[in-house]
Short mmCIF file of C-alpha atoms in Angstrom, two decimals:
data_model
loop_
_atom_site.label_atom_id
_atom_site.label_comp_id
_atom_site.label_asym_id
_atom_site.label_seq_id
_atom_site.Cartn_x
_atom_site.Cartn_y
_atom_site.Cartn_z
CA MET A 1 -38.74 8.47 89.54
CA THR A 2 -37.69 5.04 88.37
CA PRO A 3 -39.84 2.71 86.28
CA ALA A 4 -40.11 0.38 89.29
CA GLU A 5 -41.41 3.21 91.49
CA ALA A 6 -43.90 4.17 88.78
CA PHE A 7 -45.09 0.57 88.49
CA ALA A 8 -45.65 0.39 92.25
CA LEU A 9 -47.80 3.54 92.05
CA ALA A 10 -49.75 2.11 89.11
CA GLU A 11 -50.45 -1.14 90.97
CA LYS A 12 -51.55 0.75 94.07
CA HIS A 13 -53.92 2.90 91.97
CA ILE A 14 -55.81 0.28 89.97
CA GLU A 15 -59.00 -1.38 91.19
CA ALA A 16 -59.17 -4.78 92.84
CA GLY A 17 -59.32 -7.55 90.26
CA MET A 18 -57.16 -5.57 87.81
CA VAL A 19 -53.44 -5.92 87.12
CA ALA A 20 -50.84 -3.66 85.58
CA ASP A 21 -48.37 -5.31 83.22
CA ALA A 22 -44.75 -4.28 83.88
CA ASP A 23 -43.73 -5.74 80.51
CA THR A 24 -45.78 -3.08 78.70
CA LEU A 25 -43.78 -0.17 80.18
CA ARG A 26 -43.43 2.80 77.83
CA GLU A 27 -41.44 5.73 79.07
CA THR A 28 -42.32 9.19 77.73
CA GLY A 29 -41.34 12.74 78.58
CA PHE A 30 -44.44 12.92 80.78
CA GLY A 31 -44.00 9.67 82.62
CA PHE A 32 -44.53 5.92 82.52
CA TYR A 33 -47.31 4.00 80.76
CA PHE A 34 -48.56 0.55 81.80
CA HIS A 35 -51.27 -1.56 80.20
CA VAL A 36 -53.98 -2.67 82.63
CA THR A 37 -56.19 -5.74 82.29
CA SER A 38 -58.31 -7.95 84.50
CA GLU A 39 -57.01 -10.90 86.49
CA GLU A 40 -59.94 -12.88 85.12
CA TYR A 41 -58.89 -12.20 81.51
CA LEU A 42 -55.34 -13.33 82.27
CA ARG A 43 -56.74 -16.50 83.83
CA THR A 44 -59.29 -17.38 81.12
CA GLY A 45 -58.12 -15.62 77.96
CA ASP A 46 -61.81 -15.04 77.25
CA MET A 47 -62.44 -11.67 75.56
CA MET A 48 -65.63 -11.33 77.62
CA ASP A 49 -63.36 -10.92 80.66
CA MET A 50 -61.38 -8.04 79.13
CA PRO A 51 -61.97 -4.64 80.75
CA VAL A 52 -63.90 -2.16 78.63
CA GLY A 53 -63.09 1.54 78.39
CA SER A 54 -59.49 1.43 79.56
CA CYS A 55 -56.31 2.11 77.65
CA GLY A 56 -54.13 1.65 80.73
CA VAL A 57 -52.54 4.11 83.14
CA LEU A 58 -49.92 6.82 82.86
CA VAL A 59 -47.84 7.71 85.93
CA GLU A 60 -46.66 11.31 85.96
CA ARG A 61 -42.88 11.42 86.37
CA ASP A 62 -42.74 14.66 88.41
CA THR A 63 -45.65 14.12 90.82
CA GLY A 64 -46.40 10.39 90.89
CA GLU A 65 -50.02 11.14 89.99
CA VAL A 66 -51.66 8.25 88.14
CA HIS A 67 -53.88 9.08 85.15
CA ASP A 68 -56.42 6.58 83.82
CA LEU A 69 -56.46 6.56 80.02
CA GLY A 70 -59.83 5.96 78.44
CA SER A 71 -60.62 4.11 75.25
CA ALA A 72 -61.84 7.14 73.28
CA PHE A 73 -58.45 7.32 71.54
CA ASP A 74 -55.55 4.99 70.89
CA LEU A 75 -52.48 4.85 73.09
CA GLU A 76 -50.35 7.04 70.82
CA TYR A 77 -52.94 9.83 71.05
CA TRP A 78 -52.95 9.72 74.86
CA LEU A 79 -49.16 9.66 75.18
CA GLU A 80 -48.74 12.65 72.87
CA ALA A 81 -51.60 14.60 74.48
CA TYR A 82 -50.08 14.18 77.94
CA ASP A 83 -46.58 15.00 76.67
CA ARG A 84 -48.05 18.24 75.25
CA GLY A 85 -49.72 19.08 78.56
CA LEU A 86 -53.26 18.95 77.19
CA HIS A 87 -54.52 17.28 80.38
CA LEU A 88 -54.04 20.61 82.16
CA PRO A 89 -56.40 23.59 81.94
CA MET A 90 -55.14 25.74 79.07
CA ASP A 91 -55.66 29.33 78.07
CA VAL A 92 -56.29 29.55 74.32
CA ILE A 93 -54.96 32.85 72.98
CA VAL A 94 -56.04 34.00 69.53
CA LEU A 95 -53.11 35.93 68.09
CA SER A 96 -54.30 36.63 64.56
CA ILE A 97 -57.13 35.83 62.18
CA GLY A 98 -57.76 35.86 58.46
CA ASP A 99 -61.34 35.11 57.46
CA ARG A 100 -63.44 35.75 60.57
CA GLN A 101 -66.07 33.10 59.84
CA ARG A 102 -63.55 30.34 59.12
CA ALA A 103 -61.51 31.32 62.18
CA ALA A 104 -64.64 31.23 64.37
CA SER A 105 -65.62 27.84 62.94
CA ALA A 106 -62.18 26.44 63.71
CA LEU A 107 -62.36 27.70 67.30
CA GLY A 108 -65.85 26.21 67.60
CA ARG A 109 -64.40 22.77 66.99
CA LEU A 110 -62.44 23.11 70.25
CA GLN A 111 -65.80 23.10 72.09
CA MET A 112 -64.61 25.72 74.55
CA SER A 113 -66.76 26.84 77.46
CA TYR A 114 -66.95 29.39 80.25
CA VAL A 115 -68.73 29.60 83.58
CA ILE A 116 -70.78 32.42 85.03
CA PRO A 117 -71.45 31.60 88.68
CA GLU A 118 -75.12 31.99 89.62
CA VAL A 119 -76.47 32.11 93.15
CA ALA A 120 -79.83 30.48 93.81
CA HIS A 121 -81.31 29.39 97.14
CA GLY A 122 -78.06 30.14 98.94
CA GLU A 123 -76.00 27.91 96.62
CA THR A 124 -73.51 29.01 93.97
CA TRP A 125 -74.02 27.11 90.73
CA THR A 126 -71.29 26.89 88.10
CA ILE A 127 -72.89 25.57 84.95
CA PRO A 128 -70.63 25.69 81.89
CA LYS A 129 -71.84 27.46 78.76
CA HIS A 130 -70.27 26.95 75.36
CA TYR A 131 -68.83 29.80 73.36
CA ASN A 132 -70.60 30.26 70.03
CA GLN A 133 -69.68 31.77 66.66
CA LYS A 134 -70.86 35.25 67.70
CA ASP A 135 -68.74 35.12 70.86
CA PHE A 136 -65.63 34.32 68.84
CA ILE A 137 -66.29 36.95 66.17
CA ARG A 138 -66.84 39.58 68.89
CA ALA A 139 -63.57 38.53 70.56
CA PHE A 140 -61.72 39.03 67.26
CA ASP A 141 -62.32 42.79 67.59
CA SER A 142 -59.70 42.95 70.35
CA LEU A 143 -56.71 40.70 69.69
CA PRO A 144 -55.07 38.94 71.34
CA ALA A 145 -58.23 37.29 72.67
CA ARG A 146 -57.89 34.92 75.62
CA PHE A 147 -60.23 32.02 76.43
CA GLU A 148 -59.23 30.89 79.89
CA ALA A 149 -59.01 27.48 81.54
CA GLN A 150 -60.08 25.32 78.61
CA ARG A 151 -60.12 21.53 78.80
CA LEU A 152 -58.45 20.36 75.58
CA ILE A 153 -57.36 16.77 76.27
CA PHE A 154 -59.93 15.48 73.75
CA ARG A 155 -59.14 18.17 71.14
CA MET A 156 -55.58 17.42 70.03
CA HIS A 157 -56.62 16.70 66.42
CA GLU A 158 -58.55 19.98 66.24
CA ILE A 159 -55.56 21.88 67.68
CA ASP A 160 -53.34 20.32 65.01
CA ALA A 161 -55.81 21.34 62.29
CA ILE A 162 -55.80 24.93 63.59
CA ALA A 163 -51.98 24.95 63.42
CA LYS A 164 -52.30 24.39 59.65
CA ASN A 165 -55.15 26.89 59.21
CA PRO A 166 -54.08 30.17 57.54
CA ASP A 167 -57.17 31.92 58.97
CA LEU A 168 -56.29 31.43 62.63
CA THR A 169 -53.15 31.62 64.75
CA ILE A 170 -53.41 30.58 68.39
CA SER A 171 -51.09 29.84 71.25
CA LEU A 172 -51.76 27.64 74.27
CA GLU A 173 -50.61 28.46 77.79
CA VAL A 174 -51.06 26.32 80.86
CA GLN A 175 -53.61 28.07 83.08
CA LYS A 176 -51.72 29.90 85.82
CA ASP A 177 -54.21 28.76 88.46
CA GLY A 178 -54.55 25.26 86.98
#
């Protein structure tokens, strides 16, 4: 995919009244980034006309899928997280532990969850439940321990902290069904 093709996909994706800026192109291993702002802001220059909650869009090089980047993190965070594949469901595999409590606390910061489908009134409900300290400590009895299909896009800093933690060694694998 060329930058021009990516820009066309970005423009097609954004809402009416918004514009992508071709001059802000940043190419990464994942794809192509473009800043997005409102037509009104470009016309007036008034900060009150700036869009809130957007850090632009990222066009995936391989698929052409357009990802909206929120304002929870800065642009560098988003670009690295997508380059690392953290937007995809990941299996977190615990390979080794040192201190069980510290390892469980570190995993807790990933805010991982699981779903147990429940049927009620003819409907299947899938309400996520968060793993807790006891769940992690129990899982440590049988390593490697796998926590499937985790959403980690907002947890890059915690993953980096775990990589430096002598009490916990993990690996991340893209979910096979994700």
